[in-house]
Amino acid sequence: MSEDKKLAKDHLIFKQGLESLFGEQESLDEGIEKIRTKLSDLTNIKNLHFLLGAGASSDAIPAMGPLIEKVTARVEDAETSNQLAAHPDKLQHSELKRQFDLVKDVSPNNLENILGTLYSKREYLKGIGQTDSLNDFLIELIESQIYSAINIDCNSTQAKLSLSLYKKLYQKLALRNKDLARVNIFTTNNDLLSETALGFLNINYNNGFSSGLARTFNPARFSYTFSRKVDPSVEKYEPLENMVYLYKLHGSISWVESDDNSFFNIKEVDVIPNMHAQDKNVLIYPTPLKQNKSLGSPYADLIREFQNKLLLQHGVLIVIGYSFSDEHINNAIYAALASNSTLSVIIFGNYHPSENLTRLTDRRIYQISGEVELSPDDGTSTKKEKIHYFNYIVNNFIPDLDRNKESEVLEEFIKSIKSLKDKK
């Protein structure tokens, strides 16, 4: 069966609540176009928010599986053995490997559970007035490996594809209609791909930090509206169009604890790619205890901003590359849906019907996933691509938000004329 004759309902998922939005005989191309049209309508709503998870940076930052392999290799290598031998407590390498193997055997594919177990042991020992140097060493080793995996050169070959996608995303979002609110980007990622892309495009962004030499955190900045003077002769201003708001819900490799006596004691620093972790970084490492750690500043402030933005009337939250494994974020979305009847949520992902928001019958929740075959321009064989991956979403679904309605109407008119001609 040719690609244009394949039925959308057999290859794609496009649901509103639990109801499929595809007709029985709609082709794959018609299905993709229906998704694109709906997204164009929804992204033209007053308040537009994005939630980007690990999937948005997966081409540059190692996924969980490869990350566990790196940690395992680091636990077993000779450098670790030398560090243990030089430790004041004369720790044994064989015992470190044994402890790591014990916790890894229970969760061989989940670094969150591994770290969570080690954190729990440390907290228990702290509660009874004891310590375990070997356990602490293992935690530091794992955290260091995670930091090193995230702290890549965003302009390197390794990050080339991811950075190009972030550039394309922000290029589409930044020049939004000035009558609509600026776009809010919420992300659980700790990398600097967003900042690098925004800087390259010369797009203004507000991430809660002040400008200047000492870039300190102040959540009040998220309530600021950045404007420009329209007419020099009168006091008339309009919001900056070339602007986005960036919220890093789990911190960043460029954040460190500060002793500068600022209100929140967090500052943003320049980061050298491939540099080792600083002792006072504010990164949240992947662990089930994230929610407890997130109760403190600046994370409580960022989650509160997330909650407040989702409560704004006439809003859309677009979820990309997020696994719904963070309960504090999930709870904020559930609470917003419960109290804000004008909020819609678009979830890109292939989730089981019993998982997260996709199990609800609420028609404000959309789910999009599936697979299509692409024919490369160079004449090589076709390849399959998942439509819920960041790459396909940015290239095919996210509309240019600065396009005016006249051009859209003209395009639709031309398509209709062409369609009529094809049917003759």
Tab-separated table of N, CA and C in Angstrom, residues 67-129:
chain	number	residue	atom	x	y	z
A	67	LEU	N	24.026	6.239	30.203
A	67	LEU	CA	24.533	6.919	31.399
A	67	LEU	C	24.899	5.902	32.483
A	68	ILE	N	24.080	4.861	32.636
A	68	ILE	CA	24.388	3.806	33.603
A	68	ILE	C	25.672	3.085	33.205
A	69	GLU	N	25.869	2.861	31.906
A	69	GLU	CA	27.099	2.224	31.427
A	69	GLU	C	28.322	3.074	31.767
A	70	LYS	N	28.208	4.395	31.622
A	70	LYS	CA	29.322	5.291	31.956
A	70	LYS	C	29.623	5.251	33.445
A	71	VAL	N	28.566	5.246	34.246
A	71	VAL	CA	28.755	5.182	35.696
A	71	VAL	C	29.429	3.876	36.090
A	72	THR	N	28.981	2.761	35.499
A	72	THR	CA	29.548	1.449	35.802
A	72	THR	C	31.035	1.404	35.461
A	73	ALA	N	31.378	1.918	34.282
A	73	ALA	CA	32.785	1.946	33.867
A	73	ALA	C	33.617	2.791	34.816
A	74	ARG	N	33.032	3.900	35.293
A	74	ARG	CA	33.753	4.791	36.203
A	74	ARG	C	33.970	4.126	37.567
A	75	VAL	N	32.983	3.364	38.022
A	75	VAL	CA	33.108	2.652	39.299
A	75	VAL	C	34.253	1.642	39.231
A	76	GLU	N	34.423	1.021	38.077
A	76	GLU	CA	35.370	-0.090	37.954
A	76	GLU	C	36.766	0.325	37.513
A	77	ASP	N	36.969	1.568	37.061
A	77	ASP	CA	38.268	1.893	36.452
A	77	ASP	C	39.372	2.118	37.486
A	78	ALA	N	40.596	2.191	36.968
A	78	ALA	CA	41.782	2.289	37.829
A	78	ALA	C	41.855	3.626	38.550
A	79	GLU	N	41.332	4.705	37.927
A	79	GLU	CA	41.369	6.022	38.558
A	79	GLU	C	40.574	6.023	39.864
A	80	THR	N	39.443	5.335	39.838
A	80	THR	CA	38.628	5.233	41.050
A	80	THR	C	39.369	4.462	42.131
A	81	SER	N	40.067	3.402	41.725
A	81	SER	CA	40.847	2.609	42.681
A	81	SER	C	41.917	3.461	43.357
A	82	ASN	N	42.571	4.327	42.561
A	82	ASN	CA	43.604	5.205	43.109
A	82	ASN	C	43.026	6.241	44.074
A	83	GLN	N	41.839	6.771	43.722
A	83	GLN	CA	41.188	7.746	44.603
A	83	GLN	C	40.825	7.120	45.952
A	84	LEU	N	40.343	5.892	45.903
A	84	LEU	CA	39.968	5.205	47.140
A	84	LEU	C	41.184	4.924	48.005
A	85	ALA	N	42.297	4.554	47.355
A	85	ALA	CA	43.522	4.259	48.102
A	85	ALA	C	44.061	5.503	48.809
A	86	ALA	N	43.806	6.682	48.194
A	86	ALA	CA	44.298	7.934	48.776
A	86	ALA	C	43.297	8.547	49.759
A	87	HIS	N	42.130	7.929	49.908
A	87	HIS	CA	41.100	8.454	50.809
A	87	HIS	C	41.561	8.323	52.271
A	88	PRO	N	41.229	9.313	53.104
A	88	PRO	CA	41.652	9.249	54.523
A	88	PRO	C	41.193	7.972	55.235
A	89	ASP	N	40.048	7.426	54.826
A	89	ASP	CA	39.526	6.214	55.466
A	89	ASP	C	40.023	4.926	54.806
A	90	LYS	N	40.923	5.066	53.804
A	90	LYS	CA	41.502	3.900	53.117
A	90	LYS	C	40.402	2.945	52.631
A	91	LEU	N	39.524	3.470	51.817
A	91	LEU	CA	38.382	2.690	51.331
A	91	LEU	C	38.839	1.629	50.325
A	92	GLN	N	38.146	0.508	50.312
A	92	GLN	CA	38.504	-0.615	49.448
A	92	GLN	C	37.712	-0.557	48.139
A	93	HIS	N	38.450	-0.691	47.017
A	93	HIS	CA	37.797	-0.663	45.709
A	93	HIS	C	36.848	-1.851	45.534
A	94	SER	N	37.251	-2.986	46.005
A	94	SER	CA	36.419	-4.178	45.877
A	94	SER	C	35.088	-4.015	46.614
A	95	GLU	N	35.132	-3.337	47.763
A	95	GLU	CA	33.906	-3.117	48.540
A	95	GLU	C	33.000	-2.103	47.832
A	96	LEU	N	33.611	-1.079	47.207
A	96	LEU	CA	32.813	-0.098	46.453
A	96	LEU	C	32.073	-0.789	45.316
A	97	LYS	N	32.790	-1.639	44.558
A	97	LYS	CA	32.158	-2.349	43.444
A	97	LYS	C	31.066	-3.278	43.945
A	98	ARG	N	31.301	-3.896	45.087
A	98	ARG	CA	30.292	-4.802	45.648
A	98	ARG	C	29.019	-4.036	46.018
A	99	GLN	N	29.181	-2.883	46.680
A	99	GLN	CA	28.018	-2.082	47.064
A	99	GLN	C	27.260	-1.587	45.839
A	100	PHE	N	27.999	-1.150	44.829
A	100	PHE	CA	27.353	-0.663	43.611
A	100	PHE	C	26.597	-1.791	42.912
A	101	ASP	N	27.211	-2.973	42.831
A	101	ASP	CA	26.563	-4.117	42.181
A	101	ASP	C	25.289	-4.526	42.917
A	102	LEU	N	25.319	-4.446	44.247
A	102	LEU	CA	24.147	-4.833	45.032
A	102	LEU	C	22.941	-3.942	44.709
A	103	VAL	N	23.174	-2.623	44.670
A	103	VAL	CA	22.064	-1.709	44.408
A	103	VAL	C	21.681	-1.720	42.925
A	104	LYS	N	22.668	-1.944	42.049
A	104	LYS	CA	22.394	-1.975	40.610
A	104	LYS	C	21.622	-3.233	40.224
A	105	ASP	N	21.868	-4.348	40.915
A	105	ASP	CA	21.159	-5.594	40.600
A	105	ASP	C	19.658	-5.446	40.787
A	106	VAL	N	19.267	-4.620	41.743
A	106	VAL	CA	17.833	-4.409	42.006
A	106	VAL	C	17.214	-3.519	40.931
A	107	SER	N	17.966	-2.528	40.454
A	107	SER	CA	17.476	-1.605	39.412
A	107	SER	C	18.535	-1.454	38.328
A	108	PRO	N	18.706	-2.468	37.482
A	108	PRO	CA	19.801	-2.450	36.509
A	108	PRO	C	19.677	-1.368	35.439
A	109	ASN	N	18.454	-0.876	35.203
A	109	ASN	CA	18.256	0.087	34.122
A	109	ASN	C	17.731	1.432	34.601
A	110	ASN	N	17.839	1.689	35.896
A	110	ASN	CA	17.240	2.913	36.421
A	110	ASN	C	18.178	3.605	37.398
A	111	LEU	N	18.862	4.625	36.907
A	111	LEU	CA	19.810	5.361	37.736
A	111	LEU	C	19.091	6.144	38.833
A	112	GLU	N	17.835	6.514	38.586
A	112	GLU	CA	17.053	7.202	39.614
A	112	GLU	C	16.921	6.329	40.859
A	113	ASN	N	16.573	5.062	40.649
A	113	ASN	CA	16.406	4.150	41.782
A	113	ASN	C	17.731	3.868	42.484
A	114	ILE	N	18.802	3.762	41.690
A	114	ILE	CA	20.125	3.518	42.267
A	114	ILE	C	20.519	4.671	43.190
A	115	LEU	N	20.419	5.900	42.682
A	115	LEU	CA	20.751	7.067	43.495
A	115	LEU	C	19.786	7.202	44.665
A	116	GLY	N	18.512	6.919	44.420
A	116	GLY	CA	17.520	7.025	45.487
A	116	GLY	C	17.839	6.113	46.655
A	117	THR	N	18.288	4.888	46.359
A	117	THR	CA	18.663	3.938	47.410
A	117	THR	C	19.859	4.450	48.206
A	118	LEU	N	20.856	4.981	47.490
A	118	LEU	CA	22.055	5.493	48.158
A	118	LEU	C	21.732	6.724	49.004
A	119	TYR	N	20.874	7.606	48.483
A	119	TYR	CA	20.450	8.774	49.255
A	119	TYR	C	19.692	8.348	50.521
A	120	SER	N	18.817	7.354	50.355
A	120	SER	CA	18.016	6.893	51.497
A	120	SER	C	18.920	6.335	52.604
A	121	LYS	N	19.957	5.592	52.199
A	121	LYS	CA	20.891	5.051	53.183
A	121	LYS	C	21.617	6.179	53.906
A	122	ARG	N	22.028	7.195	53.152
A	122	ARG	CA	22.732	8.326	53.762
A	122	ARG	C	21.837	9.062	54.755
A	123	GLU	N	20.568	9.249	54.384
A	123	GLU	CA	19.639	9.953	55.281
A	123	GLU	C	19.357	9.136	56.536
A	124	TYR	N	19.242	7.814	56.375
A	124	TYR	CA	19.004	6.952	57.536
A	124	TYR	C	20.172	7.015	58.510
A	125	LEU	N	21.384	6.916	57.977
A	125	LEU	CA	22.567	6.969	58.828
A	125	LEU	C	22.695	8.320	59.521
A	126	LYS	N	22.359	9.400	58.776
A	126	LYS	CA	22.399	10.734	59.370
A	126	LYS	C	21.416	10.825	60.537
A	127	GLY	N	20.265	10.148	60.389
A	127	GLY	CA	19.241	10.180	61.427
A	127	GLY	C	19.651	9.489	62.708
A	128	ILE	N	20.578	8.541	62.611
A	128	ILE	CA	21.040	7.843	63.821
A	128	ILE	C	22.461	8.257	64.199
A	129	GLY	N	22.910	9.369	63.589
A	129	GLY	CA	24.202	9.939	63.965
A	129	GLY	C	25.403	9.184	63.436
